[in-house]
Structures are given as structure tokens and as C-alpha cells.
Coordinates of C-alpha atoms and ligand atoms in Angstrom, one line a residue:
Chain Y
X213 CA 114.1 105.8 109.6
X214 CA 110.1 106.4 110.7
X215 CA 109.7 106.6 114.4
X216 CA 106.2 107.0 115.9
X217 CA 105.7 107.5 119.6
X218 CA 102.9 106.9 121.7
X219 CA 100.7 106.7 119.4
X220 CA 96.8 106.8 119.4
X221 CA 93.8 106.5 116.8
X222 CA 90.2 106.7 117.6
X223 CA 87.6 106.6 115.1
X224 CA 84.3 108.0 117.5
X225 CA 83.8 105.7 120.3
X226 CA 86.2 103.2 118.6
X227 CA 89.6 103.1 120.0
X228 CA 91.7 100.8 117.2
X229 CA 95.5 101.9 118.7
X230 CA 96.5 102.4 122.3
X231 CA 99.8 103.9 122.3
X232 CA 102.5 102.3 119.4
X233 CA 105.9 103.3 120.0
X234 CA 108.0 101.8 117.0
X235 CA 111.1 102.5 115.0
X236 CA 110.7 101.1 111.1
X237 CA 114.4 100.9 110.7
X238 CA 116.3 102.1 107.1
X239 CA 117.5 99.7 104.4
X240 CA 115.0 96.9 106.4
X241 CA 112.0 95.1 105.7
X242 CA 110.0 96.4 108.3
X243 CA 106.7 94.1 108.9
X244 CA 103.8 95.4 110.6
X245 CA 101.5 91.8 111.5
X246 CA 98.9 91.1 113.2
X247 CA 95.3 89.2 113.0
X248 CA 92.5 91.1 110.1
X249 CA 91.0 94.1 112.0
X250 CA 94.2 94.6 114.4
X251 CA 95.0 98.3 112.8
X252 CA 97.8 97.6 110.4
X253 CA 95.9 99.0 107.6
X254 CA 95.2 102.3 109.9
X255 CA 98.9 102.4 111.3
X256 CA 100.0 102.1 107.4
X257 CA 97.7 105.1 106.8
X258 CA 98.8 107.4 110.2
X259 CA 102.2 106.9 108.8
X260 CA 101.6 108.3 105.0
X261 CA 99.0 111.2 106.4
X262 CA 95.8 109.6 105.1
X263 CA 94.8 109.6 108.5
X264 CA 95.7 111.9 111.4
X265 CA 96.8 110.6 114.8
X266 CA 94.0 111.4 117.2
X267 CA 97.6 111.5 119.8
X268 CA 101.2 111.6 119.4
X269 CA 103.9 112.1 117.0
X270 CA 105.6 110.6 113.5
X271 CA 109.2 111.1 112.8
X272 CA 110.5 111.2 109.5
X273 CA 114.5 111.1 109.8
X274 CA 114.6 114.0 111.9
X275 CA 111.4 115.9 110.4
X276 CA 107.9 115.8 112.4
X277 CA 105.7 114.7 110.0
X278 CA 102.5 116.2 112.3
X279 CA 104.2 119.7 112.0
X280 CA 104.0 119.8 108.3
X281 CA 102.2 122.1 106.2
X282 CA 100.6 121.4 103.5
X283 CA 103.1 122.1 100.9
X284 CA 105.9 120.8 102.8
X285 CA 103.8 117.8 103.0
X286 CA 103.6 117.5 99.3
X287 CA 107.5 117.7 99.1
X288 CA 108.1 115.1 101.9
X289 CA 105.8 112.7 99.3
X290 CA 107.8 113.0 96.7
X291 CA 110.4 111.0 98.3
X292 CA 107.4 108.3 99.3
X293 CA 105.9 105.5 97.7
X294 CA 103.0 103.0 98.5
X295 CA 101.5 100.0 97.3
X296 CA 97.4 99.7 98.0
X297 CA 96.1 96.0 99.3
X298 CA 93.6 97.1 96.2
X299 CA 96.6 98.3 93.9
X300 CA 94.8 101.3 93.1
X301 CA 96.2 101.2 89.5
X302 CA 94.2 103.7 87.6
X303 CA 92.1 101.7 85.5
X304 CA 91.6 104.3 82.8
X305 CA 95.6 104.3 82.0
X306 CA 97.7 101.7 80.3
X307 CA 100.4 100.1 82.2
X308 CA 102.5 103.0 80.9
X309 CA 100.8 105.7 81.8
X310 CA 100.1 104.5 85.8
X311 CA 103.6 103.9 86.3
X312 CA 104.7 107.5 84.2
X313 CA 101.7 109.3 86.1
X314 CA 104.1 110.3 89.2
X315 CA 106.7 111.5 86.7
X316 CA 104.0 113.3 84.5
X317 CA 103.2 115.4 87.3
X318 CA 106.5 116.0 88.8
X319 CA 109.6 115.6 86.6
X320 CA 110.3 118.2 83.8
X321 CA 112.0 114.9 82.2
X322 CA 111.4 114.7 78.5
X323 CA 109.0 111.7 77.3
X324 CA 111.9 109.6 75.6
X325 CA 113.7 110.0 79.5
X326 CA 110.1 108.8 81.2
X327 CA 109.4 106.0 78.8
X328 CA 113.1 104.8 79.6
X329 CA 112.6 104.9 82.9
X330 CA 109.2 103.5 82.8
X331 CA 111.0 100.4 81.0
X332 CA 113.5 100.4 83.8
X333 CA 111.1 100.0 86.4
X334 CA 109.2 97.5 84.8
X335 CA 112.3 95.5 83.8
X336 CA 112.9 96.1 87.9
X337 CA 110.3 93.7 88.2
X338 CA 110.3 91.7 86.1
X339 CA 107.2 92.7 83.8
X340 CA 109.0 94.0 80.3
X341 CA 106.9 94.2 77.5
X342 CA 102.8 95.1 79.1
X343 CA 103.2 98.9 78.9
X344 CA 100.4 99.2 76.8
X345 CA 97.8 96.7 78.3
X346 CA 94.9 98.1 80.8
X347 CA 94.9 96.9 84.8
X348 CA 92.2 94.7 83.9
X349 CA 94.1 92.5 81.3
X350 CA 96.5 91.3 83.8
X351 CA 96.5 88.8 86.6
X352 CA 96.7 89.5 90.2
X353 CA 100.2 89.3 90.6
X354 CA 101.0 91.0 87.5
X355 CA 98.9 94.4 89.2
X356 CA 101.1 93.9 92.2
X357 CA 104.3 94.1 90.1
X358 CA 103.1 96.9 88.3
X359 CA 102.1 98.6 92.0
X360 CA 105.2 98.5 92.9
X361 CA 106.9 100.0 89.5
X362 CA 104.7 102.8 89.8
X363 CA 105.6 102.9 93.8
X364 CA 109.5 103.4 93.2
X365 CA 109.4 105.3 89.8
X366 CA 110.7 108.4 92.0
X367 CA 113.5 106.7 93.8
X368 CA 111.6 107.0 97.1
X369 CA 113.1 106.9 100.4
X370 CA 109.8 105.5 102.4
X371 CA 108.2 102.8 100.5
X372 CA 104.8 101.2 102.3
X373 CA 103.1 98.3 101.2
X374 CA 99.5 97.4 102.2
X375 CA 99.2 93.4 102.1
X376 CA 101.1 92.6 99.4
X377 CA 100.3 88.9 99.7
X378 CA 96.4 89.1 100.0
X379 CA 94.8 87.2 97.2
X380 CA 97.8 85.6 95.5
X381 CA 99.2 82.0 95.5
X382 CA 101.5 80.9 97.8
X383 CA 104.5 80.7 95.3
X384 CA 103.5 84.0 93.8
X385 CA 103.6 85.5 96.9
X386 CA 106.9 84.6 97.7
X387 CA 108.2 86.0 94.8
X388 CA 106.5 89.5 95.9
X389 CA 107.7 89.2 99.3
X390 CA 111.6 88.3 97.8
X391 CA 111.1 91.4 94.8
X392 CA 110.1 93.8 97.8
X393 CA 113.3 92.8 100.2
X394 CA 115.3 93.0 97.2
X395 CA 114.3 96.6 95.9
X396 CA 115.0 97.6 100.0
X397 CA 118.3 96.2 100.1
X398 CA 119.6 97.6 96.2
X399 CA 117.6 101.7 96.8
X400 CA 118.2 101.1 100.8
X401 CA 114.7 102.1 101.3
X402 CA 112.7 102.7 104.5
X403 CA 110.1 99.4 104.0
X404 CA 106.9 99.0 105.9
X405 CA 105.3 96.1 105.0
X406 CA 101.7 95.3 106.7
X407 CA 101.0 91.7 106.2
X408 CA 98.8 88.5 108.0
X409 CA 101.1 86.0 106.2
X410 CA 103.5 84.5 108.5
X411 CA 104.9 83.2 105.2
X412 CA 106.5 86.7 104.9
X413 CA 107.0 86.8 108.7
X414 CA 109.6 84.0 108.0
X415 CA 111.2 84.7 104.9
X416 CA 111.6 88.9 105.2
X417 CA 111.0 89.9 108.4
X418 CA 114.0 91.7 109.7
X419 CA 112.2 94.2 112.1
X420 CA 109.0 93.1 113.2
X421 CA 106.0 95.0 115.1
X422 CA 103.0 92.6 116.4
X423 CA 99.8 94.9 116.9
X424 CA 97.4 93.2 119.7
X425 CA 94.3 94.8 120.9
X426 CA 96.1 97.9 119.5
X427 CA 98.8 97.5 121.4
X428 CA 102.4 96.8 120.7
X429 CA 102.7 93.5 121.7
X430 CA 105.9 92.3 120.2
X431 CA 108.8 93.0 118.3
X432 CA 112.0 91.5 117.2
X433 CA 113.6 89.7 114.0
X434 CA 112.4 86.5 112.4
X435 CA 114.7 84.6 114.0
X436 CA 113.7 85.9 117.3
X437 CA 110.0 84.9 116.7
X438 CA 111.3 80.8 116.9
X439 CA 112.5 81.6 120.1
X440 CA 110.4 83.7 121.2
X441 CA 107.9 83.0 124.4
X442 CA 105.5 85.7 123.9
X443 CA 102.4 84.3 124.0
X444 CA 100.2 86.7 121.3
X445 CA 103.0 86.3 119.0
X446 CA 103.0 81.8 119.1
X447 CA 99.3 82.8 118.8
X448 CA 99.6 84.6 115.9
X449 CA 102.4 82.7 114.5
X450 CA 100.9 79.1 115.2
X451 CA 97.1 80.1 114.3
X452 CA 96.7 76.7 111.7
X453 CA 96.3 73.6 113.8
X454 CA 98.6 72.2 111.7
X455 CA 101.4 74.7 112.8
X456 CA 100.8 73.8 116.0
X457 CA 100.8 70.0 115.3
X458 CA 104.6 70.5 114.0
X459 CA 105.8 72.6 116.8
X460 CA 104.6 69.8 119.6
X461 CA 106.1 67.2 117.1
X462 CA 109.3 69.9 116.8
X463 CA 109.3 70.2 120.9
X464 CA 109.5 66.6 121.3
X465 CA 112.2 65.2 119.5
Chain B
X2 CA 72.5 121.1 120.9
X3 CA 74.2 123.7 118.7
X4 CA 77.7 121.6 118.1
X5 CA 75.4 118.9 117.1
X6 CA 73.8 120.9 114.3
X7 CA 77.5 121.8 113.3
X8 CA 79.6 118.8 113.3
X9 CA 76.8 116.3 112.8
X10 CA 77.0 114.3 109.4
X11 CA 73.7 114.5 109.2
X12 CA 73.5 118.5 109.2
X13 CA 73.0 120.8 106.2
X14 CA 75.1 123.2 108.1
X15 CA 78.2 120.5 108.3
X16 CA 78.2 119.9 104.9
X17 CA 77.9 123.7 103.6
X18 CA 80.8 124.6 105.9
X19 CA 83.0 121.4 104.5
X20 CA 81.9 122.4 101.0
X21 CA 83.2 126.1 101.3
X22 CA 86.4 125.2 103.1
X23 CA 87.1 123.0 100.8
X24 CA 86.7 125.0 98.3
X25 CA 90.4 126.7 98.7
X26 CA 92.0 123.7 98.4
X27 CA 90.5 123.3 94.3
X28 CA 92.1 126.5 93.2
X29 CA 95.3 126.1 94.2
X30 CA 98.7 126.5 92.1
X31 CA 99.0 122.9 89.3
X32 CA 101.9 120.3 90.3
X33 CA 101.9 120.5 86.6
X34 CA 100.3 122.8 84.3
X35 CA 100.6 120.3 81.0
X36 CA 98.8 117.6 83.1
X37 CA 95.8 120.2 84.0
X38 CA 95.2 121.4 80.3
X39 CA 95.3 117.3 79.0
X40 CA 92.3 116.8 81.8
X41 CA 90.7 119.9 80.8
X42 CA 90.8 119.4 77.3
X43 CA 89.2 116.1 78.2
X44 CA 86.5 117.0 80.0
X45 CA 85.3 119.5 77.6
X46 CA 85.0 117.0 75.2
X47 CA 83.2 114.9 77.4
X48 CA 80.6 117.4 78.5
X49 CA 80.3 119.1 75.1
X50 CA 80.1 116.2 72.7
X51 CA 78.7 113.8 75.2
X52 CA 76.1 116.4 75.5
X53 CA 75.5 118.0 72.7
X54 CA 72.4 115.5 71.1
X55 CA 70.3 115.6 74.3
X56 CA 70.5 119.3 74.7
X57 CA 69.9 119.6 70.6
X58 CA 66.9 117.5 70.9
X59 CA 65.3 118.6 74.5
X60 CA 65.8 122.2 73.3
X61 CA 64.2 121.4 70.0
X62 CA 60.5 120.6 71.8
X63 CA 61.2 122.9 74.7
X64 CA 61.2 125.7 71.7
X65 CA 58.0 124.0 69.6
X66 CA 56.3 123.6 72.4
X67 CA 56.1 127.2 73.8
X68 CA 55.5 128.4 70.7
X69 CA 52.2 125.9 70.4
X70 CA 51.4 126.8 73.3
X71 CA 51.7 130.3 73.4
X72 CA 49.8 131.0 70.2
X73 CA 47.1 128.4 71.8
X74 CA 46.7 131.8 74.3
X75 CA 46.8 133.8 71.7
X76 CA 44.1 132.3 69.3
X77 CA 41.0 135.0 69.0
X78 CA 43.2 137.6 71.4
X79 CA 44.1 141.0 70.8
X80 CA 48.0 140.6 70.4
X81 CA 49.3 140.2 66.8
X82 CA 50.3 136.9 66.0
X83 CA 54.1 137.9 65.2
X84 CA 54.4 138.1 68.7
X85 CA 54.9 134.5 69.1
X86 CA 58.3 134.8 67.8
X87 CA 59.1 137.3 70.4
X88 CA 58.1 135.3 73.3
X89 CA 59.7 132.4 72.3
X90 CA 63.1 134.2 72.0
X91 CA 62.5 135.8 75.2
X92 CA 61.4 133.1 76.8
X93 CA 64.9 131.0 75.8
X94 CA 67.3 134.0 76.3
X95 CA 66.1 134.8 79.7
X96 CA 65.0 131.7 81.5
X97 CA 64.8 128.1 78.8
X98 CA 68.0 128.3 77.5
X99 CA 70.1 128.1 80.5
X100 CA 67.9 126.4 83.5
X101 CA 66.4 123.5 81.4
X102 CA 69.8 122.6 79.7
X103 CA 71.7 122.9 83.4
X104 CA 68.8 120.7 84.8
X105 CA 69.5 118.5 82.0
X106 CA 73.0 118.3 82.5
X107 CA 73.0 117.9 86.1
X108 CA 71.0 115.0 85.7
X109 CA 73.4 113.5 83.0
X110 CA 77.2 115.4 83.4
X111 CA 76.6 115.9 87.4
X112 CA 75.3 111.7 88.0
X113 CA 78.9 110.9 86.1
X114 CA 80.8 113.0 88.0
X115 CA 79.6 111.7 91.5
X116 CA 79.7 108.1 90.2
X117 CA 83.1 108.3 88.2
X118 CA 85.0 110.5 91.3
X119 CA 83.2 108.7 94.1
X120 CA 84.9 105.1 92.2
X121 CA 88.1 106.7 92.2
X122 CA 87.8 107.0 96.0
X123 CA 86.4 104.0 96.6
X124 CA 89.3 102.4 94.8
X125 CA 91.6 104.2 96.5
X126 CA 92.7 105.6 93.1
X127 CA 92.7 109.1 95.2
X128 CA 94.7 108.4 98.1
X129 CA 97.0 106.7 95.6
X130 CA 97.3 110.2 94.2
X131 CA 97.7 111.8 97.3
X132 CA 100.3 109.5 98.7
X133 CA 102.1 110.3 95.5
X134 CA 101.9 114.1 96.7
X135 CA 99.0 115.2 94.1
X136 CA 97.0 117.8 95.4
X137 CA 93.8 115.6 94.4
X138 CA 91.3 118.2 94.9
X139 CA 92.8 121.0 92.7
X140 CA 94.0 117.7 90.1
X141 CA 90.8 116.3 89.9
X142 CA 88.0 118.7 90.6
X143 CA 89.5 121.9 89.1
X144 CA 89.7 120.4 85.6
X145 CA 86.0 119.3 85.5
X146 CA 84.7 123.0 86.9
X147 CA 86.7 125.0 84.2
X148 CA 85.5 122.9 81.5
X149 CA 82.1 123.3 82.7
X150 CA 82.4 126.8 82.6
X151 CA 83.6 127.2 79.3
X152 CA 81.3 124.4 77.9
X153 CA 78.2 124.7 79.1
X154 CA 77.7 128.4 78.3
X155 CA 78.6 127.5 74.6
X156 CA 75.9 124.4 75.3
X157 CA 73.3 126.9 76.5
X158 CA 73.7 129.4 73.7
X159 CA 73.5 126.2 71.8
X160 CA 70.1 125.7 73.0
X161 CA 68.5 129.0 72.7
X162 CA 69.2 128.7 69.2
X163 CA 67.8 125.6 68.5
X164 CA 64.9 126.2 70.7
X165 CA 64.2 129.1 68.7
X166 CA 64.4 127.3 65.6
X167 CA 62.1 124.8 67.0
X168 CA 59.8 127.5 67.9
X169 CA 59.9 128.3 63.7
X170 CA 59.4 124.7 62.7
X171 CA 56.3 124.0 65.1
X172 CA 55.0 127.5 63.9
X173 CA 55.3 126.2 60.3
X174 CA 53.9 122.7 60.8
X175 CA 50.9 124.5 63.3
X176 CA 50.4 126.7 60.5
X177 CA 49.7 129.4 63.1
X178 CA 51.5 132.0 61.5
X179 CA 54.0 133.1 59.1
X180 CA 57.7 132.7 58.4
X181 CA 57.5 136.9 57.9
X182 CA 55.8 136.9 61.0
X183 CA 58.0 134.6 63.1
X184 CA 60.6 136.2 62.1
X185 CA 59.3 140.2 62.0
X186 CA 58.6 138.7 65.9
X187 CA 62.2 137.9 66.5
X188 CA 63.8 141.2 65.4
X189 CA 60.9 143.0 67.9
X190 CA 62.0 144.3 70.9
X191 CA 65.4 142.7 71.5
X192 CA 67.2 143.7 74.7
X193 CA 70.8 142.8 74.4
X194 CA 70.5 142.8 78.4
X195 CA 68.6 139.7 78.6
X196 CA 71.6 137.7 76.6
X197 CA 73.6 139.4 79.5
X198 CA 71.4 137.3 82.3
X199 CA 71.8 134.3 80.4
X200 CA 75.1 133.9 80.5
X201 CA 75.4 134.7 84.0
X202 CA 72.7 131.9 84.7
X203 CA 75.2 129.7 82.5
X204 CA 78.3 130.4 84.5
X205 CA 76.6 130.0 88.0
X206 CA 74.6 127.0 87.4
X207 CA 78.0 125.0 85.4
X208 CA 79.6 125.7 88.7
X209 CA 76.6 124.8 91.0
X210 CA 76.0 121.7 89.0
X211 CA 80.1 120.6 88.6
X212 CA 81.4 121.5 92.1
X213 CA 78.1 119.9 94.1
X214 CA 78.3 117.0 92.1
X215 CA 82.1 116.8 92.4
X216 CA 81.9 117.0 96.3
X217 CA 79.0 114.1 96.7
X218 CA 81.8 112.1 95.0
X219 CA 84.7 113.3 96.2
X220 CA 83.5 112.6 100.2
X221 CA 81.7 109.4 99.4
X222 CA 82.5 106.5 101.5
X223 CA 80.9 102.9 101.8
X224 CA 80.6 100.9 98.5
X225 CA 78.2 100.6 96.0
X226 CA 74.9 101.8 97.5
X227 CA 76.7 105.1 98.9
X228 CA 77.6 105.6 95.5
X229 CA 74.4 105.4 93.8
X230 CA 73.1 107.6 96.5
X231 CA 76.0 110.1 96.3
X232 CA 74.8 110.1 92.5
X233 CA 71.6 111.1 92.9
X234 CA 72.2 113.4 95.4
X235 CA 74.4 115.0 93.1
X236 CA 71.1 115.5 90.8
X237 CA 68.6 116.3 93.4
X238 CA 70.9 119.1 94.8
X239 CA 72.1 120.3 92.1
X240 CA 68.6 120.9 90.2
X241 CA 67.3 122.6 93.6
X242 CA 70.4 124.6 93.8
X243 CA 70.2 125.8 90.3
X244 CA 66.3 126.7 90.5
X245 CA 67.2 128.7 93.9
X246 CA 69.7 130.5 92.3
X247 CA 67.9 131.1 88.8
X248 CA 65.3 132.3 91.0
X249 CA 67.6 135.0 92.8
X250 CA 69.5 136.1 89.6
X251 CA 66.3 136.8 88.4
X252 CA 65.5 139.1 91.5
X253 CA 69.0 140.5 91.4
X254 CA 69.1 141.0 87.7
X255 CA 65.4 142.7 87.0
X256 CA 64.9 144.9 89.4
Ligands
ADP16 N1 87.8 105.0 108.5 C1 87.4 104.2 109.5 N2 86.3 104.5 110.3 C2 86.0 103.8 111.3 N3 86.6 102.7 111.7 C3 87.7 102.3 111.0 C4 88.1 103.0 109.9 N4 89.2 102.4 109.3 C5 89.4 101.3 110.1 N5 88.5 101.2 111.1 C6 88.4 100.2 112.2 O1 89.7 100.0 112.6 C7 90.0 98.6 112.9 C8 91.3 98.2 112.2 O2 91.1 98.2 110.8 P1 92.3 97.9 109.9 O3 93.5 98.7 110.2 O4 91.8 98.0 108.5 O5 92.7 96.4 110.2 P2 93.8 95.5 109.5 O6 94.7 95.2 110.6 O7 93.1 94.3 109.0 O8 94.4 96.2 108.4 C9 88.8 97.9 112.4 O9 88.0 97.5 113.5 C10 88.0 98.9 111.6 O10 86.6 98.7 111.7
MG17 MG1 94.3 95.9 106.3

């Protein structure tokens, strides 16, 4: 379980969040939406320490994450794992070596234990058989998979995930989306999952936080968001006009 | 006023007192000792063999040419011609050698290290690592400064030889003097001291030239144009830099 409470982020004159108070809820899909430029990608970055909180407080279970020192920081991020909206697979290293870097640097496991569990993760999702290609040899989706290998290699309790739609097809995306709950559900994981796609909204979202104006403006389940009046959320949720078409058409009969 | 000139992005003070502080977070203990040596083992091959021809060939006409020119001073004078070999070894133990071949490779090891560390920013490739619990300063910076410092001294003594040499060949070719000469020249008046000032120049301009660079690239931000420009500051601050300091270790060390 994350908490955060009442929290605030300036950058200079720019005030982006106004005071979230969330709870990202263990063994759930968590899903942080909103419209491009609402803060999810700064909330996503509060949480993991890339950015500091210009106000208020991040739980961890029952650790404050503010109050960390360094070191202790380092620890807590071993049991952490993130996937970029960029990937951030290090383009110099094979497939291999990205997803082995975490264990490289922190497991005294011998290389024929890494390489096995490098094939485990890989077989995790579904990508057997690329360790030795580069990043740039594969598709899209295929960096995504590979993102998320290298995410869970350490059995992490907290797992974040930046937009792990953005760019991909539809169908593709789905599969992410489904490969993402899945991994939650069978490591009962901590997920926080930014994303614009109400795609995702639909199919995963078990514990949803709508940022508006940097402000919490909604949260609930995605059944709840069908039912739901809140007006910022139907915005959000109906943007296409075609959406909108098919809930009058829905309303009336 | 005053907090301006401090916290001001602008400021040379803001930027000396983020370099020096961050300076303790580089040398700190390795997540993984193995991992450290494998980048450092790396990087002195990329510094030394990526290097090595352009410092061979630079220090080849930096030698010939002080020779040529000095005995161009000389012609018709009163000093003997053999000292031509003197003052080119002198002249590339206590001030060539070392500032020419670290202006040199700020220009080409310092540009890649801003560009190459400043892409891994940009692609998030370092808050990957830090998310991961990497302590990316110490992982990525102290690597590149110790093999600097172990490198570029061997480049520079490197150079004075080969500048020296080139001194003989130009000689030769100039037929200014003789080999006897040239080399009655280098055997005159040796001070192991000087040898002494050049490797201290070595050591303090690798690290000038590796950490400067290193933080224009590990604090860039923007895209591509902040990247070039973090590159070529790298260069222009690192070559002033290197000539400030060659300039007070040859205070310090002479008088
Ligand atoms: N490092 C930063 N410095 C200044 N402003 C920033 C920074 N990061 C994000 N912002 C601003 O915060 C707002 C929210 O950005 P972001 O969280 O990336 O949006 P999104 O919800 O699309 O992920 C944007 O207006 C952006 O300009
Ligand atoms: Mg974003």
C-alpha cells in the first residue's frame, strides 16, 4: 500500500498539484488518469523520489518515504520497479543485459542463476528467445515487454508504470494493459499505472484517481465510472464525440 | 540581490556550489565492486585507444615545431646549437606535454562525455538507474574520472616522448644541427623535478577535464540543443579551467 496525503508540487510559479490525498491499494491495478499535462507523470515521479514534494507526505506500508536517508532510500528501491513512457532500455546493452543490469548490481547470484532468471522473466512476458538483440531491433511493444522484464526482475513490491499504452496499437495495448494486471494479481504487487487511455480505464481499473486542475477530482472502480455523475470524470471518459454519440443513444433506449 | 547571485541558474556561484556538493555523492561506497572495475576497464580503453593517434600526431608537430622554431632564435646567437634539444625536452616535460594533450582531450574525451551522459539523462536511462536504487553519480561518473586519472597521465608521458622525438626528426630534416648534438642537448641539465610538475599537471587537469565535463552532462535538461550546448561548454570550461590551473601549479610549483 502507497498513501500520499495532502499533497503539493510546484515547479517556480507553476503550481501542477493542489493537495492529492490517495491510497494506491496492494495486489490492485491502481490507475492514475487524467487529460496530457494534468501531473500524472509528476505524481508517478513524487511517488518513486525523482521529484520531491514541495508539501506533504508519502507512505510506504508504514515507512515515510520523505524521512528517508539516502541509503535507506536505496534499500526501499530495491523492492521497486518502474516502467518509463520512453522505456529507458539502455541502448548500449542487449536485451540480456538491461533486464540482468538490476541483478548485476545487486544480487551475488551466480551468472548461470541470472541468465535463468533473465529467461524467466522474459518467458513472463511473453518475449523468449531476443536476449541478444539491441532496444533498437525491436518494435514498440516488444520494448514495453522487455520494460517490464527488467521492472520485476527483483520481485518488487511497488511496481509503477508511466503510459504504458502511449504509442502502441489498440490490440497491442490491450495485451500490455491485461500482462500488467496479470503480473499484480500472480506477485500481488502494489501497481500504479498513469494512463490517458480510457481503454485501460475499462478493462483494469480497479482503484482509480482522476487528477483535474491538480486536484483530486474523482476516484472509484471501473464499474463505478458507468455510474458515475461526476462531471470531470464523463468529461474525461466521453472526450471522442463518438463516445458521447453512444452514451445519448445508450441513455435513450 | 545576494540570494539571487546564489540560487540563480544563471550564476557561476550556483553552479560551483552544486558542483562541489555534488561532488560527495561520486565517491561513495560501489553497489557493486565487479560492475565498477567492467566500466572502468571500459573507459580506459575508450580514452587511451580512442586517443592515442591524435595525441601521437598533435604531439609529433607540437615537438618539430619548437624545435624549428627555437633554433630559428638561435640562428647567428651566442648559445650552442645542442641546446635545442634541451629546450625542447623542457619545454614538453614542464608545460607541452601535459596542457596541449589535456586541451586536446577535453575537446575530444570531455565533448563525449557531456554528449554521451547528458543522452543518458535525456532518455531517462538515469532515473531508470536511480529508480532501480543505483547510486548514478558514483555508478556513472566515478568510473570515467578514475580512468582518466590513470590514462591520461600515461597519455601525457606518451606525448612528451613523441614530442621530443619530433623535435629530433624536424632537427634532422632542418638540418640545423646534429643527432650528437640533439641528443648531447637532451642529457644537459635534466631536473628530475620538472617530470614531478608534469604529472601533477596530468592528474589535476584528467580530473578538471572528466568531472566538468561529466557535470554539464549529468545536469543537462531540454533536448537536443541543450545538449550540444552542454557539450561545448564542457570544452570551453574545461580548456579555461585547465589553463587557470596550469598557470597556478606553475606559481605553486617554481617558486
Ligand atoms: N521538471 C519540470 N519543470 C517544470 N515544469 C514541469 C516539470 N515537469 C512537469 N512540469 C509541468 O507539470 C505539468 C504536468 O506535467 P506531467 O505530469 O508531465 O503531465 P502528464 O499528466 O501528461 O504526465 C505540465 O504543465 C508540465 O509543464
Ligand atoms: Mg506523462
Amino acid at each position: 500500500m502507497i498513501r500520499v496525503e495532502g499533497i503539493h508540487k510546484s515547479f517556480g510559479e507553476h503550481h501542477v498539484l493542489k493537495g492529492i490525498d490517495f491510497t494506491f491499494e496492494t495486489g490492485k491495478t491502481n490507475l492514475i488518469i487524467g487529460k496530457s499535462g494534468a501531473g500524472k507523470t509528476v505524481l508517478l515521479k513524487l511517488l518513486v523520489g525523482l521529484l520531491q514534494p514541495s508539501e506533504g507526505k508519502i507512505w510506504y506500508d508504514d515507512v515515510c518515504f520523505n524521512d528517508l536517508n539516502k541509503k535507506e532510500l536505496q534499500k526501499l528501491r530495491m523492492d521497486v520497479g518502474m516502467l518509463f513512457q520512453g522505456n529507458a532500455l539502455f541502448d548500449s546493452m542487449t536485451i540480456e543485459e538491461n533486464i540482468r543490469f538490476p541483478l548485476d548490481m545487486f544480487s551475488g547470484k551466480t551468472m548461470k542463476e541470472k541468465k535463468e532468471r533473465v529467461n524467466y522473466c522474459l518467458s513472463r512476458v511473453e518475449m523468449e528467445g531476443i536476449n541478444n538483440k539491441f532496444p533498437s531491433e525491436i518494435s514498440g511493444g516488444m520494448q514495453k515487454r522487455v520494460g517490464i522484464a527488467r521492472a520485476i526482475v527483483l520481485n518488487p513490491k511497488y511496481l509503477f508504470v508511466d503510459e504504458p499504452n502511449s504509442g502502441l496499437d489498440p490490440k497491442t495495448a490491450i495485451t500490455i494493459d491485461d500482462l500488467i494486471s496479470d503480473i499484480t494479481k500472480e506477485f500481488n504487487i502494489t501497481t500504479v499505472i498513469n494512463t490517458h487511455d480510457m481503454n485501460s480505464v475499462m478493462e483494469i481499473g480497479e482503484n482509480i484517481c482522476l487528477l483535474h486542475m491538480g486536484k483530486l477530482a474523482w476516484q472509484g472502480n471501473k464499474d463505478e465510472v458507468l455510474e458515475s455523475e461526476n462531471e470531470m470524470l464523463s468529461d474525461f471518459i466521453f472526450a471522442s464525440p463518438f463516445l458521447k454519440r453512444l452514451r445519448n443513444f445508450a441513455a435513450k433506449s | 540581490m545576494l540570494s539571487q547571485l546564489f540560487n540563480s541558474e544563471k550564476s557561476v556561484f550556483f553552479h560551483v556550489g552544486k558542483f562541489v556538493a555534488w561532488q560527495k555523492d561520486i565517491y561513495k561506497r560501489p553497489e557493486n565492486m565487479s560492475m565498477y572495475y567492467k566500466e572502468i576497464i571500459r573507459q580506459m580503453y575508450d580514452i587511451g585507444i580512442g586517443s592515442l593517434l591524435i595525441v601521437v600526431i598533435i604531439s609529433l608537430f607540437i615537438g618539430a615545431v619548437t624545435a624549428v622554431q627555437f633554433s630559428y632564435q638561435l640562428s647567428g646567437g651566442l648559445i650552442p646549437d645542442y641546446y635545442i634539444g634541451y629546450v625542447v625536452r623542457d619545454m614538453e616535460i614542464i608545460e607541452l606535454a601535459a596542457t596541449i594533450t589535456c586541451l586536446v582531450l577535453a575537446g575530444k574525451v570531455g565533448s563525449n562525455m557531456a554528449a554521451e551522459i547528458g543522452g543518458m539523462r535525456q532518455k531517462e536511462h538515469i532515473d531508470a538507474m536511480e529508480v532501480m536504487g543505483v547510486n548514478t553519480s558514483a555508478y556513472i561518473i566515478m568510473p570515467k574520472i578514475i580512468a582518466a586519472m590513470i590514462v591520461i597521465p600515461i597519455l601525457v608521458s606518451i606525448s612528451a616522448v613523441v614530442g621530443i622525438m619530433g623535435g629530433f626528426l624536424a632537427s634532422m630534416a632542418t638540418g640545423a644541427l646534429t643527432e650528437e648534438a640533439y641528443i648531447k642537448g637532451l642529457r644537459s641539465f635534466f631536473v628530475p623535478y620538472n617530470v614531478l610538475m608534469m604529472y601533477v599537471k596530468a592528474f589535476v587537469f584528467a580530473y578538471i577535464l572528466t568531472s566538468v565535463s561529466c557535470y554539464q552532462g549529468y545536469f543537462v535538461k531540454g533536448g537536443s540543443i541543450e545538449l550540444g550546448e552542454a557539450s561545448t561548454r564542457a570544452v570551453v570550461y574545461s580548456d579555461i579551467l585547465i589553463l587557470i590551473a596550469d598557470f597556478i601549479i606553475a606559481l605553486v610549483l617554481t617558486i
